[in-house]
mmCIF file of C-alpha atoms in Angstrom:
data_model
loop_
_atom_site.group_PDB
_atom_site.id
_atom_site.type_symbol
_atom_site.label_atom_id
_atom_site.label_comp_id
_atom_site.label_asym_id
_atom_site.label_seq_id
_atom_site.Cartn_x
_atom_site.Cartn_y
_atom_site.Cartn_z
ATOM 1 C CA MET A 326 12.630 64.293 98.498
ATOM 2 C CA ASP A 327 9.237 63.408 97.094
ATOM 3 C CA ILE A 328 7.329 61.729 99.866
ATOM 4 C CA PRO A 329 3.558 60.966 99.561
ATOM 5 C CA GLY A 330 1.586 62.845 102.237
ATOM 6 C CA ASP A 331 -0.609 59.893 103.246
ATOM 7 C CA LEU A 332 2.352 57.837 104.709
ATOM 8 C CA ARG A 333 3.756 57.366 108.131
ATOM 9 C CA PHE A 334 7.399 56.233 108.725
ATOM 10 C CA ALA A 335 9.433 54.152 111.210
ATOM 11 C CA VAL A 336 12.857 55.292 112.173
ATOM 12 C CA SER A 337 14.174 52.243 110.390
ATOM 13 C CA HIS A 338 12.896 53.673 107.074
ATOM 14 C CA GLU A 339 9.805 51.472 106.571
ATOM 15 C CA TRP A 340 6.779 53.351 105.265
ATOM 16 C CA VAL A 341 3.255 52.570 106.302
ATOM 17 C CA ARG A 342 -0.005 53.428 104.409
ATOM 18 C CA LEU A 343 -3.387 52.934 106.249
ATOM 19 C CA ASN A 344 -5.825 51.120 103.997
ATOM 20 C CA GLU A 345 -9.642 51.734 104.061
ATOM 21 C CA ASP A 346 -10.233 48.424 105.831
ATOM 22 C CA GLY A 347 -7.876 49.262 108.712
ATOM 23 C CA THR A 348 -5.031 47.131 107.480
ATOM 24 C CA ILE A 349 -1.658 48.671 106.605
ATOM 25 C CA THR A 350 0.717 48.353 103.662
ATOM 26 C CA VAL A 351 4.349 48.469 104.376
ATOM 27 C CA GLY A 352 7.459 49.089 102.162
ATOM 28 C CA ILE A 353 10.820 50.839 102.383
ATOM 29 C CA SER A 354 11.262 54.466 101.683
ATOM 30 C CA ALA A 355 12.827 55.916 98.574
ATOM 31 C CA HIS A 356 15.673 57.201 100.764
ATOM 32 C CA ALA A 357 16.349 53.682 102.012
ATOM 33 C CA GLN A 358 16.270 52.030 98.565
ATOM 34 C CA GLU A 359 18.617 54.738 97.195
ATOM 35 C CA GLN A 360 21.082 54.041 100.009
ATOM 36 C CA LEU A 361 20.877 50.301 99.377
ATOM 37 C CA GLY A 362 21.296 50.524 95.585
ATOM 38 C CA ASP A 363 19.803 48.073 93.098
ATOM 39 C CA LEU A 364 17.937 45.375 94.905
ATOM 40 C CA VAL A 365 18.535 41.755 93.824
ATOM 41 C CA PHE A 366 16.500 39.903 96.373
ATOM 42 C CA VAL A 367 13.530 40.507 98.776
ATOM 43 C CA GLU A 368 12.544 37.988 101.404
ATOM 44 C CA THR A 369 8.959 38.848 102.333
ATOM 45 C CA PRO A 370 7.429 37.647 105.683
ATOM 46 C CA GLU A 371 5.185 34.647 105.909
ATOM 47 C CA VAL A 372 1.429 35.337 105.788
ATOM 48 C CA ASP A 373 -0.223 34.819 109.211
ATOM 49 C CA ARG A 374 3.077 35.637 111.065
ATOM 50 C CA VAL A 375 2.375 37.474 114.227
ATOM 51 C CA CYS A 376 5.072 40.029 115.235
ATOM 52 C CA GLU A 377 5.823 42.800 117.660
ATOM 53 C CA ALA A 378 6.687 46.321 116.649
ATOM 54 C CA GLU A 379 10.357 46.667 115.599
ATOM 55 C CA GLU A 380 10.734 42.914 115.135
ATOM 56 C CA GLY A 381 12.915 41.874 112.181
ATOM 57 C CA ILE A 382 10.444 40.504 109.704
ATOM 58 C CA ALA A 383 11.866 40.573 106.132
ATOM 59 C CA VAL A 384 15.181 41.039 104.389
ATOM 60 C CA VAL A 385 16.178 43.068 101.322
ATOM 61 C CA GLU A 386 19.516 42.340 99.548
ATOM 62 C CA SER A 387 21.173 44.709 97.090
ATOM 63 C CA VAL A 388 24.401 44.702 95.244
ATOM 64 C CA LYS A 389 25.845 46.632 98.238
ATOM 65 C CA ALA A 390 24.379 44.893 101.278
ATOM 66 C CA ALA A 391 21.635 42.906 102.952
ATOM 67 C CA SER A 392 19.314 44.789 105.268
ATOM 68 C CA ASP A 393 16.609 43.685 107.716
ATOM 69 C CA LEU A 394 13.139 45.160 107.475
ATOM 70 C CA TYR A 395 11.152 45.639 110.728
ATOM 71 C CA ALA A 396 7.501 45.502 111.575
ATOM 72 C CA PRO A 397 6.468 49.137 112.060
ATOM 73 C CA VAL A 398 3.739 48.109 114.570
ATOM 74 C CA ALA A 399 2.596 44.949 116.314
ATOM 75 C CA GLY A 400 0.134 42.849 114.320
ATOM 76 C CA THR A 401 -0.287 39.966 111.929
ATOM 77 C CA VAL A 402 0.997 39.733 108.299
ATOM 78 C CA ILE A 403 -1.973 39.223 105.981
ATOM 79 C CA ASP A 404 -0.259 39.523 102.558
ATOM 80 C CA ALA A 405 3.091 39.587 100.981
ATOM 81 C CA ASN A 406 4.072 40.988 97.533
ATOM 82 C CA GLY A 407 4.756 37.891 95.568
ATOM 83 C CA ALA A 408 5.802 39.945 92.575
ATOM 84 C CA LEU A 409 9.035 40.803 94.290
ATOM 85 C CA ALA A 410 10.336 37.245 94.040
ATOM 86 C CA ASP A 411 10.844 37.755 90.302
ATOM 87 C CA ASN A 412 11.075 41.508 90.210
ATOM 88 C CA PRO A 413 12.797 42.810 93.353
ATOM 89 C CA GLU A 414 13.697 45.939 91.428
ATOM 90 C CA LEU A 415 10.106 47.144 91.786
ATOM 91 C CA VAL A 416 11.219 48.401 95.184
ATOM 92 C CA ASN A 417 13.775 50.669 93.343
ATOM 93 C CA SER A 418 11.445 51.748 90.544
ATOM 94 C CA ASP A 419 8.255 52.344 92.588
ATOM 95 C CA PRO A 420 8.960 52.104 96.345
ATOM 96 C CA TYR A 421 5.625 53.723 97.332
ATOM 97 C CA GLY A 422 3.438 51.794 94.813
ATOM 98 C CA GLU A 423 4.225 48.391 93.137
ATOM 99 C CA GLY A 424 7.196 47.951 95.368
ATOM 100 C CA TRP A 425 5.222 47.440 98.574
ATOM 101 C CA ILE A 426 6.569 44.505 100.634
ATOM 102 C CA PHE A 427 3.813 43.296 102.934
ATOM 103 C CA ARG A 428 0.377 44.089 104.541
ATOM 104 C CA MET A 429 -0.470 43.722 108.156
ATOM 105 C CA LYS A 430 -3.467 43.887 110.457
ATOM 106 C CA PRO A 431 -2.262 45.986 113.377
ATOM 107 C CA ASP A 432 -3.062 44.939 116.885
ATOM 108 C CA GLU A 433 -4.189 48.479 117.753
ATOM 109 C CA GLU A 434 -6.129 50.695 115.304
ATOM 110 C CA ASP A 435 -4.189 53.841 116.100
ATOM 111 C CA ALA A 436 -0.706 52.306 116.332
ATOM 112 C CA ILE A 437 0.565 54.123 113.306
ATOM 113 C CA GLU A 438 -0.077 57.469 114.933
ATOM 114 C CA ALA A 439 3.175 56.997 116.894
ATOM 115 C CA LEU A 440 5.172 56.836 113.559
ATOM 116 C CA MET A 441 6.692 59.893 111.855
ATOM 117 C CA GLY A 442 4.745 61.979 109.339
ATOM 118 C CA PRO A 443 6.310 62.865 106.001
ATOM 119 C CA ASP A 444 8.028 66.191 107.208
ATOM 120 C CA ASP A 445 9.542 64.537 110.331
ATOM 121 C CA TYR A 446 10.689 61.532 108.239
ATOM 122 C CA GLU A 447 12.345 63.901 105.635
ATOM 123 C CA ALA A 448 14.290 65.603 108.504
ATOM 124 C CA HIS A 449 15.218 62.186 109.864
ATOM 125 C CA ALA A 450 16.393 60.889 106.503
ATOM 126 C CA ASP A 451 18.419 64.058 105.876
ATOM 127 C CA SER A 452 20.183 63.669 109.232
ATOM 128 C CA ASP A 453 20.743 59.919 108.402
ATOM 129 C CA ALA A 454 22.419 60.614 105.102
#
């Protein structure tokens, strides 16, 4: 699996990238999008939504199934990827880049430290397959 080294992961397969301003960008892992198959719809969360860690916050639908996405940490949604409305397949073609789903301001600066690093996530994804 090709996993960028700067990411953290939730057990529910969301990835998190810490941005320079302390916010985070969130998407779903390459493993998760491969399991789902071709995405046909992404429902992003509303900007300014306040959520708890592990709260259902968005939905992705594929030709196989619909799946909830969860907030990896507690915080406030500050942006959503509007490009996914017309191009949900961006999640399939570039899950760690243009296929990001939303951005958050975490309630706690070090909240993402509790998430898995790339090596732990790879082992988790392998055991989940």
